[in-house]
Coordinates of C-alpha atoms and ligand atoms in Angstrom, one line a residue:
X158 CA 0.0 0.0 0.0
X159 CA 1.5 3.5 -0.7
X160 CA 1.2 6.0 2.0
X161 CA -1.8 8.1 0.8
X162 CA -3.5 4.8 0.6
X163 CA -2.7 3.3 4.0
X164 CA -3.7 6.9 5.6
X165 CA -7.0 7.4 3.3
X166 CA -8.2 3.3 4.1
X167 CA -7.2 4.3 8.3
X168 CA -9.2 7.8 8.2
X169 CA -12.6 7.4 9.1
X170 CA -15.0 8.6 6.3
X171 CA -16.0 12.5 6.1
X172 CA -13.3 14.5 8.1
X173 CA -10.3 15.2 6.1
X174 CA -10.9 19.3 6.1
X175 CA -8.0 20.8 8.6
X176 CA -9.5 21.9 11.8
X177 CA -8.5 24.4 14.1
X178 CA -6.6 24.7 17.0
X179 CA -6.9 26.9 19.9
X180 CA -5.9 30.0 17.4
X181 CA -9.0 29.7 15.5
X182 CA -10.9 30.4 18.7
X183 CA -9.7 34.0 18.6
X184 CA -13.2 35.2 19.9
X185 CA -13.3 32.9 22.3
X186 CA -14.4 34.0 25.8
X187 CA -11.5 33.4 27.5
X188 CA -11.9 35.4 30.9
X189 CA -11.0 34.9 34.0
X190 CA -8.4 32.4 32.1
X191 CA -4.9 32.6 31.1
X192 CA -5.0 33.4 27.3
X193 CA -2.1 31.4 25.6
X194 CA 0.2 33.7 23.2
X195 CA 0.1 33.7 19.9
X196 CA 3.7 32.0 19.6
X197 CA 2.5 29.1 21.8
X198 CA 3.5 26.1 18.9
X199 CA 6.7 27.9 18.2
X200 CA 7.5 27.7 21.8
X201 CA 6.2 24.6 22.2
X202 CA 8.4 22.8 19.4
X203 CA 11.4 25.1 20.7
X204 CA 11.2 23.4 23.7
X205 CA 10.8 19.8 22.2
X206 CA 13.6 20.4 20.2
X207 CA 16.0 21.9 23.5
X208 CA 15.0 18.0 24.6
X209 CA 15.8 16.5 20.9
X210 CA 18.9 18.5 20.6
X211 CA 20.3 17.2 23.6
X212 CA 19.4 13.3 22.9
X213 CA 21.0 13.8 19.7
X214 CA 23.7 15.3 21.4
X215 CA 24.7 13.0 24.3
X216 CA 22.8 9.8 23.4
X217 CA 22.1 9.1 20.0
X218 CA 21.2 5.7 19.0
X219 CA 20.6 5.2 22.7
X220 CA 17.3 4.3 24.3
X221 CA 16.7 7.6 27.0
X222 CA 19.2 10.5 27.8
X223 CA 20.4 11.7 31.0
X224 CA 20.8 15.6 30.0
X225 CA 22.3 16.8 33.5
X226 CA 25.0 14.3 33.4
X227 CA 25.1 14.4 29.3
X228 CA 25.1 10.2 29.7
X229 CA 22.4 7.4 29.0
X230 CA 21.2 4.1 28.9
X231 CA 18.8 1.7 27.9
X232 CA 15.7 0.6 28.8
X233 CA 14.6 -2.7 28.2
X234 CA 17.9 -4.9 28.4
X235 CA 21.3 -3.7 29.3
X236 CA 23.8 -3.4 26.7
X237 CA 21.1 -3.4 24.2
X238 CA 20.0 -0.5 22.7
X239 CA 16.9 -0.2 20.3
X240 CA 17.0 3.4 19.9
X241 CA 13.7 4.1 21.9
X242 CA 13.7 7.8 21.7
X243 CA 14.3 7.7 18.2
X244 CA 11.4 5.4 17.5
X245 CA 9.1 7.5 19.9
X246 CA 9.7 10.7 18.4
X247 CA 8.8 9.6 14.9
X248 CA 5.1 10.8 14.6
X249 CA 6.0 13.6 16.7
X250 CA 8.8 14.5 13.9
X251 CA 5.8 14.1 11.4
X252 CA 3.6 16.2 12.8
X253 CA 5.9 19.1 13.6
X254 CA 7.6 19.0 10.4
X255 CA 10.4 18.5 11.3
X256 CA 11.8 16.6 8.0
X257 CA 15.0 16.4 8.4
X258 CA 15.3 15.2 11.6
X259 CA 12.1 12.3 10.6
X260 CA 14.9 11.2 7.8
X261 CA 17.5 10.9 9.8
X262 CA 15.8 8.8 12.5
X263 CA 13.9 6.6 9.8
X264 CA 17.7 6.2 8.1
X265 CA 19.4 4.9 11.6
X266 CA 16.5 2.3 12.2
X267 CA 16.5 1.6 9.1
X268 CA 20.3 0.8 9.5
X269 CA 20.6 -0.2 13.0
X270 CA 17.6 -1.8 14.1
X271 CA 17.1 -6.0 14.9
X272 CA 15.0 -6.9 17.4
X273 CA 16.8 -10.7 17.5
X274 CA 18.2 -9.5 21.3
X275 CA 18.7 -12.6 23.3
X276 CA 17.1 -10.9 26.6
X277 CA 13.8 -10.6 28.5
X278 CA 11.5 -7.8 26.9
X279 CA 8.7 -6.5 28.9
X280 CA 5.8 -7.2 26.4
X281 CA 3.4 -4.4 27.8
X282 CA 6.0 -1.2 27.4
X283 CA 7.4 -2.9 24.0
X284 CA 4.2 -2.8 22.6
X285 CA 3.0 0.9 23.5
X286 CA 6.3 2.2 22.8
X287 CA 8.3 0.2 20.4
X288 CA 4.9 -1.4 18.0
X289 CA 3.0 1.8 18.2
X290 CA 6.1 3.8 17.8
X291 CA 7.1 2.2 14.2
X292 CA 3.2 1.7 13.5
X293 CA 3.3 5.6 13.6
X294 CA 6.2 5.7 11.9
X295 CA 4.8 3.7 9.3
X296 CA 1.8 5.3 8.8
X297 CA 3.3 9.1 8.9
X298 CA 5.9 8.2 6.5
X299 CA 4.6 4.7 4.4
X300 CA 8.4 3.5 4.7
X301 CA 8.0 -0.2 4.6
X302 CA 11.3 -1.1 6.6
X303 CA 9.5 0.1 9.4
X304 CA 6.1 -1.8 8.7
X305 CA 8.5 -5.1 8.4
X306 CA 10.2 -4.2 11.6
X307 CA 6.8 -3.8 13.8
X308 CA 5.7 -7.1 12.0
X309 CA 8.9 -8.9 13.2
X310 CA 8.5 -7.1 17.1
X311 CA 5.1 -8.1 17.2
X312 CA 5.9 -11.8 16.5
X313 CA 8.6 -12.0 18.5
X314 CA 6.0 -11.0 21.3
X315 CA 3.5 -13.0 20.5
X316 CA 4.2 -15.9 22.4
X317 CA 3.6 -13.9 25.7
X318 CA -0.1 -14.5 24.3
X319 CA -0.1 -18.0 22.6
X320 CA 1.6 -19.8 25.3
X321 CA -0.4 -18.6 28.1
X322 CA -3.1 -21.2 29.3
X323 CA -5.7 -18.5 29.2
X324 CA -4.8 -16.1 26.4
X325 CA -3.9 -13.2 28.9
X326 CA 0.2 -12.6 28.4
X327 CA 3.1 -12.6 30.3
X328 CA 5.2 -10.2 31.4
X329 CA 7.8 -10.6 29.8
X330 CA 9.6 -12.4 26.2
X331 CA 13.0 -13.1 25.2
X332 CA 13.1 -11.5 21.7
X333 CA 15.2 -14.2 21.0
X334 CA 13.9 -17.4 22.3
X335 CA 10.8 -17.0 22.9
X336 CA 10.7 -18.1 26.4
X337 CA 8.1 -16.4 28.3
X338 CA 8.0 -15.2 31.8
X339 CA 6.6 -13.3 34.6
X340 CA 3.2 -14.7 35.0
X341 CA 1.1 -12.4 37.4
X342 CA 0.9 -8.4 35.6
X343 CA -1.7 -6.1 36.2
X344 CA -4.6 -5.3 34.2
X345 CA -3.1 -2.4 32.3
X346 CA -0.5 -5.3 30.8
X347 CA -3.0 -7.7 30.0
X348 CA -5.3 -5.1 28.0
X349 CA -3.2 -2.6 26.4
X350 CA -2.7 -4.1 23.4
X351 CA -5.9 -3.9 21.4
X352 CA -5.0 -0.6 19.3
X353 CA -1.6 -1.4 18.7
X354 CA -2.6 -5.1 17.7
X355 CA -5.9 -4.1 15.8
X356 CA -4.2 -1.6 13.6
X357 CA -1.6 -4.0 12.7
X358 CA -4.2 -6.5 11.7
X359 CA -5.3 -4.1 9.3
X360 CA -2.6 -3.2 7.8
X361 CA -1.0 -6.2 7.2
X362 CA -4.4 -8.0 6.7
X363 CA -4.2 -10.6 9.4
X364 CA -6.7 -10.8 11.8
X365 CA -3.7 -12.8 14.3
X366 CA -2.9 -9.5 16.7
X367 CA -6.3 -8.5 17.0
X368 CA -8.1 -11.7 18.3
X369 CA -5.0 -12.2 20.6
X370 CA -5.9 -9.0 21.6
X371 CA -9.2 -9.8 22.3
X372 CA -8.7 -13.2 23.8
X373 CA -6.7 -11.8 26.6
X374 CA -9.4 -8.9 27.0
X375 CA -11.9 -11.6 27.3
X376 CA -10.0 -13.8 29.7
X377 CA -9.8 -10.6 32.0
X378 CA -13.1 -9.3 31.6
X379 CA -14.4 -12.9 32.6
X380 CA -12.8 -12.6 36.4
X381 CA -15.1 -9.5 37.0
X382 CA -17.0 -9.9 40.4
X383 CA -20.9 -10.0 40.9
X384 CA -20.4 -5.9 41.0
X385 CA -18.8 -5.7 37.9
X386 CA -15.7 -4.9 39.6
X387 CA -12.2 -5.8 38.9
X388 CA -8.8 -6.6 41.0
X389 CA -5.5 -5.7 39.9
X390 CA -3.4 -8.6 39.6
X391 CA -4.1 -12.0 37.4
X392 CA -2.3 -15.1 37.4
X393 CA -2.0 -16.0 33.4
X394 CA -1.9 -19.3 33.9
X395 CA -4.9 -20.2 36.7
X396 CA -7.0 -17.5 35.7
X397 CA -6.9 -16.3 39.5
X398 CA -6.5 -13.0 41.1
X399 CA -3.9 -12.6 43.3
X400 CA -5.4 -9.0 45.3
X401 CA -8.8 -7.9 46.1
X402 CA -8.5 -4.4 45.5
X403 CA -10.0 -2.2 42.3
X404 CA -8.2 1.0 41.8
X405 CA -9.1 2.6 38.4
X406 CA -8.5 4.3 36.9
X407 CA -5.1 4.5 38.3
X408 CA -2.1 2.2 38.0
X409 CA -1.1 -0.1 37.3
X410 CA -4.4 -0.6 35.4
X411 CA -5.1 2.6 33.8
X412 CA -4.8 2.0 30.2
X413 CA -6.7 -1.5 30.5
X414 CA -9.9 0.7 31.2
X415 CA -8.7 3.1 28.2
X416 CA -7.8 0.6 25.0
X417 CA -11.6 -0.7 25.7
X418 CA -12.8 2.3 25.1
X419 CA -10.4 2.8 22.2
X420 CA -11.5 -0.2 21.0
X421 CA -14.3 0.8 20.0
X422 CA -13.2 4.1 19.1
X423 CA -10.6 3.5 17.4
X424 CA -11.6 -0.2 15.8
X425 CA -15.3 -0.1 16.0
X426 CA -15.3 -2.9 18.1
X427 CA -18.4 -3.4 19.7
X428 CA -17.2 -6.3 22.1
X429 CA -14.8 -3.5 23.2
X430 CA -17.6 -0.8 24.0
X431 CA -20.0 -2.9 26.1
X432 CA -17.2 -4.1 28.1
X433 CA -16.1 -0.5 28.9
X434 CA -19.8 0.3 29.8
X435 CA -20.1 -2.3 32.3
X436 CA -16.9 -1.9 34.0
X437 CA -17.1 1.9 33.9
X438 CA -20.9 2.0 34.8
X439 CA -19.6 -0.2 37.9
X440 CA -16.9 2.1 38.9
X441 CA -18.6 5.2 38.6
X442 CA -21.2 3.6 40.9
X443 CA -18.8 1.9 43.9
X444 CA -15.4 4.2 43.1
X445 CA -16.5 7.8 42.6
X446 CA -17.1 10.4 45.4
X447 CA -16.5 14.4 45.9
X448 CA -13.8 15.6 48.8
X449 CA -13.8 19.6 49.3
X450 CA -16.0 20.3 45.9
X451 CA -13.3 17.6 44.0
X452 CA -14.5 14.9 42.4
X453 CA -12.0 11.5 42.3
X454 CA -12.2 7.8 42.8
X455 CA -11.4 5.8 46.0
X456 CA -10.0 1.9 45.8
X457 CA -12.5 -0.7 47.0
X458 CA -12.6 -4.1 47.7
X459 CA -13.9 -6.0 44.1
X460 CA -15.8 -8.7 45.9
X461 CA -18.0 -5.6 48.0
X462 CA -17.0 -2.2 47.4
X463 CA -15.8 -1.5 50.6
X464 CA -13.5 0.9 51.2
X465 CA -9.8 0.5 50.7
X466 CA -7.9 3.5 50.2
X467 CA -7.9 7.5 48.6
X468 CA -4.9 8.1 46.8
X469 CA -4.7 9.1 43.4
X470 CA -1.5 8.5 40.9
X471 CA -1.1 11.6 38.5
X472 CA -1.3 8.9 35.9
X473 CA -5.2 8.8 36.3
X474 CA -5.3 12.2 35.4
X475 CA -5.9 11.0 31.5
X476 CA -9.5 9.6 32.8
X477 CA -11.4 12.8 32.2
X478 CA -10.8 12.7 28.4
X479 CA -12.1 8.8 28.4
X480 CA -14.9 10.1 30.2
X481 CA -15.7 12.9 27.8
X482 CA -15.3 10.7 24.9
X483 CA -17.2 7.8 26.2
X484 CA -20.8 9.9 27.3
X485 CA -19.5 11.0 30.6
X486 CA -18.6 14.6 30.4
X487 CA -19.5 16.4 33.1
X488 CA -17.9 13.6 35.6
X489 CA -15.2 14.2 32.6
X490 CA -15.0 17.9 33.7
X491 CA -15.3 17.5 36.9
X492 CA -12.5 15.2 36.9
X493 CA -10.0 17.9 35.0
X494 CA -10.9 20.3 37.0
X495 CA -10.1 18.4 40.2
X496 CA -6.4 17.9 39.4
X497 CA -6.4 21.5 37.8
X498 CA -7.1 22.3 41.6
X499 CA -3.6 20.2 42.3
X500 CA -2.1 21.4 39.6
X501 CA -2.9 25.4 40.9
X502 CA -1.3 24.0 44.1
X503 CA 2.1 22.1 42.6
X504 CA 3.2 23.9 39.1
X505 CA 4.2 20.3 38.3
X506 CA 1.9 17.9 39.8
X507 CA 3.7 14.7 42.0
X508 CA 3.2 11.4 41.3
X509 CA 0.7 10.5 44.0
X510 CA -1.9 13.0 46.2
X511 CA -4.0 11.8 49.1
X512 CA -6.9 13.6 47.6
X513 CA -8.6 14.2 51.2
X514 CA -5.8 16.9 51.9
X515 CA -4.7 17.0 48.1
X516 CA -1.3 16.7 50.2
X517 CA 1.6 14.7 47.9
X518 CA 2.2 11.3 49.0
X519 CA 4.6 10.6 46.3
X520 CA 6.8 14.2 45.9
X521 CA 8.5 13.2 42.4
X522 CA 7.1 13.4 39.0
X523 CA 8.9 11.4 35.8
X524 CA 8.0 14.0 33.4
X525 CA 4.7 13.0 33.4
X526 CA 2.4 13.6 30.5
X527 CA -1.2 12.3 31.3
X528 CA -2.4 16.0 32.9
X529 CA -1.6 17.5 29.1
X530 CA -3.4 14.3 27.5
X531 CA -6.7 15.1 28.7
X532 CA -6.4 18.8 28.2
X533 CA -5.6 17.9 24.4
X534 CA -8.5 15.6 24.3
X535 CA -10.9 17.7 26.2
X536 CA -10.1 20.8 23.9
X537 CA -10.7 18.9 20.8
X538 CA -14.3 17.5 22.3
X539 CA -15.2 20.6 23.5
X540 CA -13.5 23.7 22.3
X541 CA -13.3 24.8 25.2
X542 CA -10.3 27.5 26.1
X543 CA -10.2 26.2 29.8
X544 CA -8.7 23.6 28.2
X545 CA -6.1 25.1 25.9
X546 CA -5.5 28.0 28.8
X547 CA -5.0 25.0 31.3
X548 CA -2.3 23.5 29.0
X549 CA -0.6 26.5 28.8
X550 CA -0.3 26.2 32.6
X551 CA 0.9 22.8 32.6
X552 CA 3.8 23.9 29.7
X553 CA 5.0 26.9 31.9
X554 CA 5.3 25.2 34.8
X555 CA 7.5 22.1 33.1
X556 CA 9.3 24.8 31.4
X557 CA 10.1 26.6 34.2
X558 CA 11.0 23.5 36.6
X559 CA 12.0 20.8 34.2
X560 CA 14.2 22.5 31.9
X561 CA 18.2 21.9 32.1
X562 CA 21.0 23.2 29.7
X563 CA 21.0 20.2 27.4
X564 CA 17.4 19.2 27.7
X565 CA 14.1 18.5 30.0
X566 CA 14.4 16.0 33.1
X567 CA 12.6 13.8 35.7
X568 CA 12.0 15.8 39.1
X569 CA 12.9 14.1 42.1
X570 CA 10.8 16.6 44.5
X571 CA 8.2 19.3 43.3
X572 CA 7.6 20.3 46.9
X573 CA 10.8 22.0 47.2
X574 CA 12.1 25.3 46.2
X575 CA 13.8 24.8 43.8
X576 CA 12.3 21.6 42.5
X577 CA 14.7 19.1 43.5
X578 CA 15.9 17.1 40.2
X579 CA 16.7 13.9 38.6
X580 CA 18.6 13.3 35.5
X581 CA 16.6 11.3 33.1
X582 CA 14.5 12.4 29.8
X583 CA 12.0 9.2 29.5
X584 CA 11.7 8.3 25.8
X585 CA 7.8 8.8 26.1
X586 CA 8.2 12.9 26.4
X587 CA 9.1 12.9 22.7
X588 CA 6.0 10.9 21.7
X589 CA 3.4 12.6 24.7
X590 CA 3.8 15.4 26.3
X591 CA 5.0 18.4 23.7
X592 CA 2.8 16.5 20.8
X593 CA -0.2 17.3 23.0
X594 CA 0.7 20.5 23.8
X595 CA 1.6 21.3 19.9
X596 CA -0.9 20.0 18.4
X597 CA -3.7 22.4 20.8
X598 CA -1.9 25.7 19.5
X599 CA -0.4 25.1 16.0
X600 CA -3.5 24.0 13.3
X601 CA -1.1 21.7 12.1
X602 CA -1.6 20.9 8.4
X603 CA -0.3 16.8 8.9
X604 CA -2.8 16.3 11.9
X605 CA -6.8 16.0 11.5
X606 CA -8.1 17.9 14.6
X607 CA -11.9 16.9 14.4
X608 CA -10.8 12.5 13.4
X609 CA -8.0 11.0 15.5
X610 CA -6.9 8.7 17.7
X611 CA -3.9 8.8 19.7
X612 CA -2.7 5.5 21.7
X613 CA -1.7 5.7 25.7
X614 CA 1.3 6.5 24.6
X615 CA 0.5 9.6 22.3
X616 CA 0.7 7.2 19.0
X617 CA -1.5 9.1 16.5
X618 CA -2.9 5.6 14.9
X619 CA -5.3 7.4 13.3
X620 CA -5.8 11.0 12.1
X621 CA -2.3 11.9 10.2
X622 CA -2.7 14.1 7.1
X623 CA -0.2 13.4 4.2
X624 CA 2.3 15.9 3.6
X625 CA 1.8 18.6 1.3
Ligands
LIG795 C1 3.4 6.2 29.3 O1 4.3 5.2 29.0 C2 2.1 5.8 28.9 O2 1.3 7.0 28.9 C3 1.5 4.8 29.8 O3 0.2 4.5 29.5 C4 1.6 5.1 31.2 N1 2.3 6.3 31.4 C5 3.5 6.5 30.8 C6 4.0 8.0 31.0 O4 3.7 8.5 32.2

């Protein structure tokens, strides 16, 4: 298939016209809010390329950069780089236009990259990062090296799926072997797969990655209690749970909750939506209550919704744009504006808040982009400015606290003053955050704003313009 093909058969029917960003909403009520600058998506790609620049610079070829100490390493297996931000960055690249650098990255996988790495791959972070990463690739770009290169990752993965008793994977595959290991994940490993997996079978026209997909969903979905709730924890091989305790939508499983939404969304699968409906329908009933005027969602007990615990990870803060998308939207809104609320209080929110004191339990924060996820989603559902003007919030505070000389880093404490920080880039902060935030404030002419779908790990898998 040529490119133009691959993206016209992937594009829903009857949105191809280039939508707006937050720019076209120049009459936009906007007070009592921030009002982003004009030069927001010049800043914003400045800023992504300070990060770029110093990868290229001090770890090239490498999987993540360490920009304080100008070092890296890799991710997955020691000694065995895959080039992770590279791959990450591609649709990113793409969408920015940012040719010359898409080239060069597509030219060093295309020269460097085998996944035949005798070493234990963690099947869950290979396939949002490394599969939809080269799917991306693929599909921004229609190079067919990196079509054949997903096809070879995602095979080498698949028996984390075939050899399990009950279709749910394991944890982890040597690329190599194919012995499989690690047999009790969480949901978010044992679900988030279906996008990746379903757009593959399309592409390549076989159906394999998408009913493995669905078998483990199935196999999961199964285990629910009589209250529609789910644990955490499932043994692959016994079918059993190993906890009691349902904690969505935070982690560790988030994105389980969000790729059955996508399923349908993104695949029309409607398996996929009734499933989300009756675990969501469930948790809005035993999980969600409001503290102070905040609305958030407790962990209970999945046998009788008893009471277990109120913390909340910053990675739940995604949930509002499921929400939104799936019917929900004012518990949606409500959901934003509650960590908008933490995000007012900590100009880069931590990892983890007891919500009754909205107090950090967990002071660090890995460059986290799931705050900046919903905004993008919520202003593309809504058109609302709180949304863009809220982004805007979230870039000046990374901007101001994250930033270093050769790049952006982890924080090891926002509470202090100065933020107290680590020396890491992650490899997803080329593929989330500043993709978000870019593609709110620049109309981009490679991006359609009112069709698209991006993965849980900013893969745009659907809703990529060709160039012009
Ligand atoms: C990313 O790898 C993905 O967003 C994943 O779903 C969980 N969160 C990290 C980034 O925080």
């Amino acid at each position: 298939m040529t490119r133009r093909s691959v993206l016209s058969a992937l594009l829903a029917a009857g949105g191809l016209a280039a939508t707006g960003g937050f720019n076209d909403l120049a009459g936009a009520a906007t007070v009592g809010l921030v009002r982003p600058p004009a030069t927001a998506a010049t800043q914003i790609r400045n800023e992504f390329l300070h990060a770029w620049n110093g990868y290229k610079q001090f770890a090239w070829g490498h999987d993540e950069v360490h920009p304080v100490s100008g070092t890296f390493s890799e991710f997955f297996v020691p000694g065995h780089p895959i080039g992770l931000s590279i791959i990450e960055a591609l649709d990113t690249l793409y969408v920015m236009e940012l040719d010359a650098d898409l080239a060069a990255s597509v030219a060093w996988i295309e020269q460097n990259l085998s996944f035949d790495i005798d070493g234990n791959f963690h099947v869950f972070e290979a396939i949002i990062r490394v599969v939809g990463g080269l799917l991306a690739g693929y599909l921004a770009t229609g190079n067919q090296k990196l079509l054949a290169l997903t096809v070879d990752l995602t095979d080498r993965l698949l028996p984390a799926f075939t050899k399990s008793p009950t279709g749910m994977p394991y944890q982890f595959v040597n690329l190599h072997t194919g012995a499989v290991s690690g047999n009790t994940p969480p949901l978010a490993e044992i679900g988030t797969n279906i996008l990746e997996f379903g757009i593959l079978s399309k592409v390549t026209g076989d159906p394999k990655y998408f009913q493995a997909a669905k078998t483990a969903y199935r196999a999961a979905i199964a285990k629910r209690s009589s209250l529609n709730l789910m644990g955490t924890f499932l043994n692959v091989e016994t079918g059993a749970w190993a906890d009691t305790t349902d904690q969505a939508p935070n982690p560790p499983v988030d994105s389980f909750y969000e790729y059955l939404w996508g399923g349908w969304a993104l695949l029309g699968d409607q398996e996929s939506r009734d499933w989300f409906t009756l675990l969501n329908t469930a948790l809005t009933k035993f999980s969600v209550e409001t503290f102070h005027g905040n609305t958030w969602y407790k962990q209970v007990n999945f046998m009788t919704g008893a009471l277990v615990g109120r913390r909340q990870s910053e990675l739940a803060s995604f949930w509002g744009e499921i929400l939104g998308a799936s019917g929900n939207a004012a518990l949606g809104a409500a959901y934003y504006r509650s960590w908008t609320a933490v995000l007012n209080r900590f100009p880069v929110l931590p990892e983890e808040i007891d919500y009754t004191t909205l107090a950090a339990t967990s002071a660090g924060n890995q460059f986290r982009p799931e705050y900046v996820n919903a905004s993008f989603d919520l202003f593309f559902q809504t058109h609302d400015p709180f949304y863009a003007s809220t982004a805007w919030q979230y870039f000046q505070g990374m901007r101001a606290n994250a930033r270093v000389t050769n790049g952006y880093t982890i924080i090891n404490d926002v509470t202090t003053s100065p933020m107290r920080l680590g020396d890491l880039f992650p490899a997803y902060g080329f593929a989330e955050n500043f993709k978000y935030l870019y593609l709110i404030f620049a109309n981009s002419p490679r991006f359609n704003s009112s069709d698209f779908y991006l993965s849980t790990e900013g893969k745009v898998l659907r809703g990529l313009l060709p160039a012009r």
